[in-house]
XYZ file of C-alpha atoms in Angstrom:
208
model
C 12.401 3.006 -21.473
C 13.051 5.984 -19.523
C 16.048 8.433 -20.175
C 18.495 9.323 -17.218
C 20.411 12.092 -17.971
C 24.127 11.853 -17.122
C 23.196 15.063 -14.476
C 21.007 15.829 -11.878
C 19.301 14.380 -8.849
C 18.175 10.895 -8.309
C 15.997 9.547 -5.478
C 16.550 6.052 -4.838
C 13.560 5.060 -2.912
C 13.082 1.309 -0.985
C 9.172 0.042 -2.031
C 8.023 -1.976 0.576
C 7.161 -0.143 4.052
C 8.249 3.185 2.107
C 5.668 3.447 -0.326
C 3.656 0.404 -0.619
C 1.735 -0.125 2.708
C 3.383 -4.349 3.361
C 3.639 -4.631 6.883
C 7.223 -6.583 6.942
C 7.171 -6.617 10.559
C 3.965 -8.960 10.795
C 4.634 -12.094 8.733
C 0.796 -12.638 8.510
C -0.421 -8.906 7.498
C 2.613 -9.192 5.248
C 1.028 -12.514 3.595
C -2.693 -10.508 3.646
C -1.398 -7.273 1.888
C 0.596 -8.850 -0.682
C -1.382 -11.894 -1.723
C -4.905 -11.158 -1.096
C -5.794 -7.461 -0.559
C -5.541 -4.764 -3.359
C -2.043 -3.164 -2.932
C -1.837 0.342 -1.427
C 0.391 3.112 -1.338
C 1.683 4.488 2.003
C 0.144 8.126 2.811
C 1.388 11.070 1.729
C 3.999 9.338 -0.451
C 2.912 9.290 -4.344
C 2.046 13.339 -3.190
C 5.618 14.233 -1.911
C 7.550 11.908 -4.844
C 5.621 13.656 -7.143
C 6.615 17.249 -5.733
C 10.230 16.090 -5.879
C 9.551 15.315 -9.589
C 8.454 18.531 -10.260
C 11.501 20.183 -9.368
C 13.521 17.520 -11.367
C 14.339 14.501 -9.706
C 14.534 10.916 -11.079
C 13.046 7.723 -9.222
C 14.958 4.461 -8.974
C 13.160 2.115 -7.163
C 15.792 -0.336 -5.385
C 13.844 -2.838 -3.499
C 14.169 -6.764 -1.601
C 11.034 -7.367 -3.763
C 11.192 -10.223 -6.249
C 11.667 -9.385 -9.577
C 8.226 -11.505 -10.461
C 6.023 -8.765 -8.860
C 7.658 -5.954 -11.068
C 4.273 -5.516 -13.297
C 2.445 -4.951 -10.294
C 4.503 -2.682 -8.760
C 4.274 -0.866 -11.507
C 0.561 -0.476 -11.760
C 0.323 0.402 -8.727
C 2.964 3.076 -8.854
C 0.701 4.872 -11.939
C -2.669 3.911 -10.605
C -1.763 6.319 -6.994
C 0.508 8.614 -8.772
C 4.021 7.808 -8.422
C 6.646 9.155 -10.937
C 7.524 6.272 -13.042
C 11.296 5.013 -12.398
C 13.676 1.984 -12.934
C 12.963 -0.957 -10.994
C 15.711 -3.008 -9.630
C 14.479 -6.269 -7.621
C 15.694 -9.737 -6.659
C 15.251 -12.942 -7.821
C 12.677 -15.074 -5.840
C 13.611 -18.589 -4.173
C 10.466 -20.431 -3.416
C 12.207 -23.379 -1.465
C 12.251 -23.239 2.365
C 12.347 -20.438 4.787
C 13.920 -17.992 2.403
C 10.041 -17.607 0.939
C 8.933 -15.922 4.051
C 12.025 -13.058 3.855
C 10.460 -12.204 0.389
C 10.636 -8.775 1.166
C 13.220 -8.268 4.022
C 16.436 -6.018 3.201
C 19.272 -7.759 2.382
C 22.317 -6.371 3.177
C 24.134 -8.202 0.518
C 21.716 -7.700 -2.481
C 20.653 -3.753 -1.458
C 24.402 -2.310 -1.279
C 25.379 -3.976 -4.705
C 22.237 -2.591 -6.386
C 22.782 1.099 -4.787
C 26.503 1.046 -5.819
C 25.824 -0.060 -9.307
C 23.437 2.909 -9.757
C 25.864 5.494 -8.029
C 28.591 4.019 -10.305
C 26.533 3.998 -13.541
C 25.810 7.590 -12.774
C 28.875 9.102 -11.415
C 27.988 13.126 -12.008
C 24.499 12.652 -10.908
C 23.738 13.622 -7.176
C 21.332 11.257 -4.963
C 18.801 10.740 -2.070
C 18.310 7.466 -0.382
C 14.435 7.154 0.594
C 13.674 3.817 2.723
C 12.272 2.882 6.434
C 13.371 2.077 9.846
C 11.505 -1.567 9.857
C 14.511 -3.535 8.413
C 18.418 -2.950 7.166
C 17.661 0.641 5.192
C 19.156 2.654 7.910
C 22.509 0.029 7.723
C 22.719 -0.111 4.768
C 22.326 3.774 3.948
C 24.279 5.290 6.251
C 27.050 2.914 5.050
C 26.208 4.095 1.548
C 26.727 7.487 2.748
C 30.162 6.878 3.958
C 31.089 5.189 0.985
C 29.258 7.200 -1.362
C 30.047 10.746 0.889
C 29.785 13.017 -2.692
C 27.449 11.631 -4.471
C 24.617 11.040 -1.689
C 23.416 13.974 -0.631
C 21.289 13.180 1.856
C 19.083 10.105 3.598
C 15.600 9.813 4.444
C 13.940 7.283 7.370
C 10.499 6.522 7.727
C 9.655 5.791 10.907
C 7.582 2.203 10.792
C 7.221 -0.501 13.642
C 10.170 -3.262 13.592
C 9.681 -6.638 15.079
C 11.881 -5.957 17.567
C 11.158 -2.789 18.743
C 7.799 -2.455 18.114
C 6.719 1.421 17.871
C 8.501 4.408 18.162
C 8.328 8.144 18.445
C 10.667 9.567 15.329
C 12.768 10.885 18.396
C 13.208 7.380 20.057
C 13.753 5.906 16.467
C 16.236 8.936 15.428
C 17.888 8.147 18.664
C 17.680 3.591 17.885
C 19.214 4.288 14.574
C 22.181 6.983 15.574
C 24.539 4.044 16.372
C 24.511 3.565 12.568
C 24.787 6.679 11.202
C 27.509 7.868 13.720
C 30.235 9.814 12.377
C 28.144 11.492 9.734
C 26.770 14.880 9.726
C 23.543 15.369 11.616
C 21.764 17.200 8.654
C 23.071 14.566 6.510
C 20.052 12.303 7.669
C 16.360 12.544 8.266
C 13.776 10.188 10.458
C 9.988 11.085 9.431
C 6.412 9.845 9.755
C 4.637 13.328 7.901
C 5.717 13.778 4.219
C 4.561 17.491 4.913
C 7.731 18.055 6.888
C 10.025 17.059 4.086
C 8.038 18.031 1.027
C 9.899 21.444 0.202
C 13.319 19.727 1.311
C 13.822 19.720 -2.432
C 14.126 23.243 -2.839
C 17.625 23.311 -0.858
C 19.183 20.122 -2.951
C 22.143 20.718 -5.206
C 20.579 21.308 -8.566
C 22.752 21.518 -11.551
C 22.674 25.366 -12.651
């Protein structure tokens, strides 16, 4: 059981496409990497979460992921290095075509989950960590707006979509603005190399 306290910072990081390599744009490499290869760990990722932790930050990991692949999630989050966190899934319905959208964002589920946390934590500050394949930049940026003093800032990694294919950060920065317009430009972040975000920590609103 891990111990939030009622202050500090929280990142609330997506899984799939953000730090577990899944491949939600390709129905069939999506099948491959979750069913039959070993599970892996986007690059760069269990490095930079872990550099956040040092400085103080806890992990809640908010993902379309059923709820039945919790246990290994987890190993895989302490086999590559991850800081451990709360886990905060879906429930799985194996009937018809809602099988193959086992790990696409929802934009019903993902808000209710985010808001839950913000609300259950109302003193602690947060960072929203998810990818440009699916709903995260929606639904963040409308967290942001909702959410305008709690969330402190939003991260984007930059991933192929099915409908766009692949993108320069600037072209994707530039896909994605529609949604985040009306928000401060600093307030959000589009990156492929954890390097350039890795001391972004420094300059977050720690409690003295």
């Amino acid at each position: 059981v891990l111990m939030i306290p009622p202050v500090g910072m929280s990142v609330i990081s997506d899984i799939d496409d953000t730090i577990k390599q899944t491949f939600v744009h390709n129905t069939r490499l999506m099948l491959r990497s979750t069913f039959i290869e070993e599970w892996r760990p986007v690059v760069g990722m269990p490095d930079l979460y872990r550099e956040w932790a040092s400085y103080g930050a806890c992990f809640h990991y908010v993902s379309s992921s059923p709820w039945q692949l919790q246990a290994q999630l987890e190993r895989l989050l302490a086999r590559t290095g991850f800081p451990p966190g709360t886990f905060h899934l879906k429930d799985l319905h194996y009937k018809g075509r809602r099988f193959f959208n086992l790990f696409r964002s929802s934009t019903a589920l993902k808000p209710k989950q985010i808001s839950r946390l913000l609300r259950s934590f109302p003193r602690r500050t947060f960072v929203l960590v998810g990818d440009s394949g699916e709903k995260d930049p929606q639904i963040y940026a409308d967290m942001a707006r909702k959410y305008s003093d709690q969330i402190h800032h939003v991260y984007i990694r930059n991933v192929p979509s099915k409908k766009e294919g692949s993108c320069t950060v600037e072209e994707t920065r530039e896909r994605l603005s529609k949604y985040f317009r009306g928000l401060p430009e600093d307030k959000w972040t589009v990156f492929e190399s954890t390097v350039s975000i890795a001391q972004d920590a420094r300059g977050w609103p720690w409690p003295k």
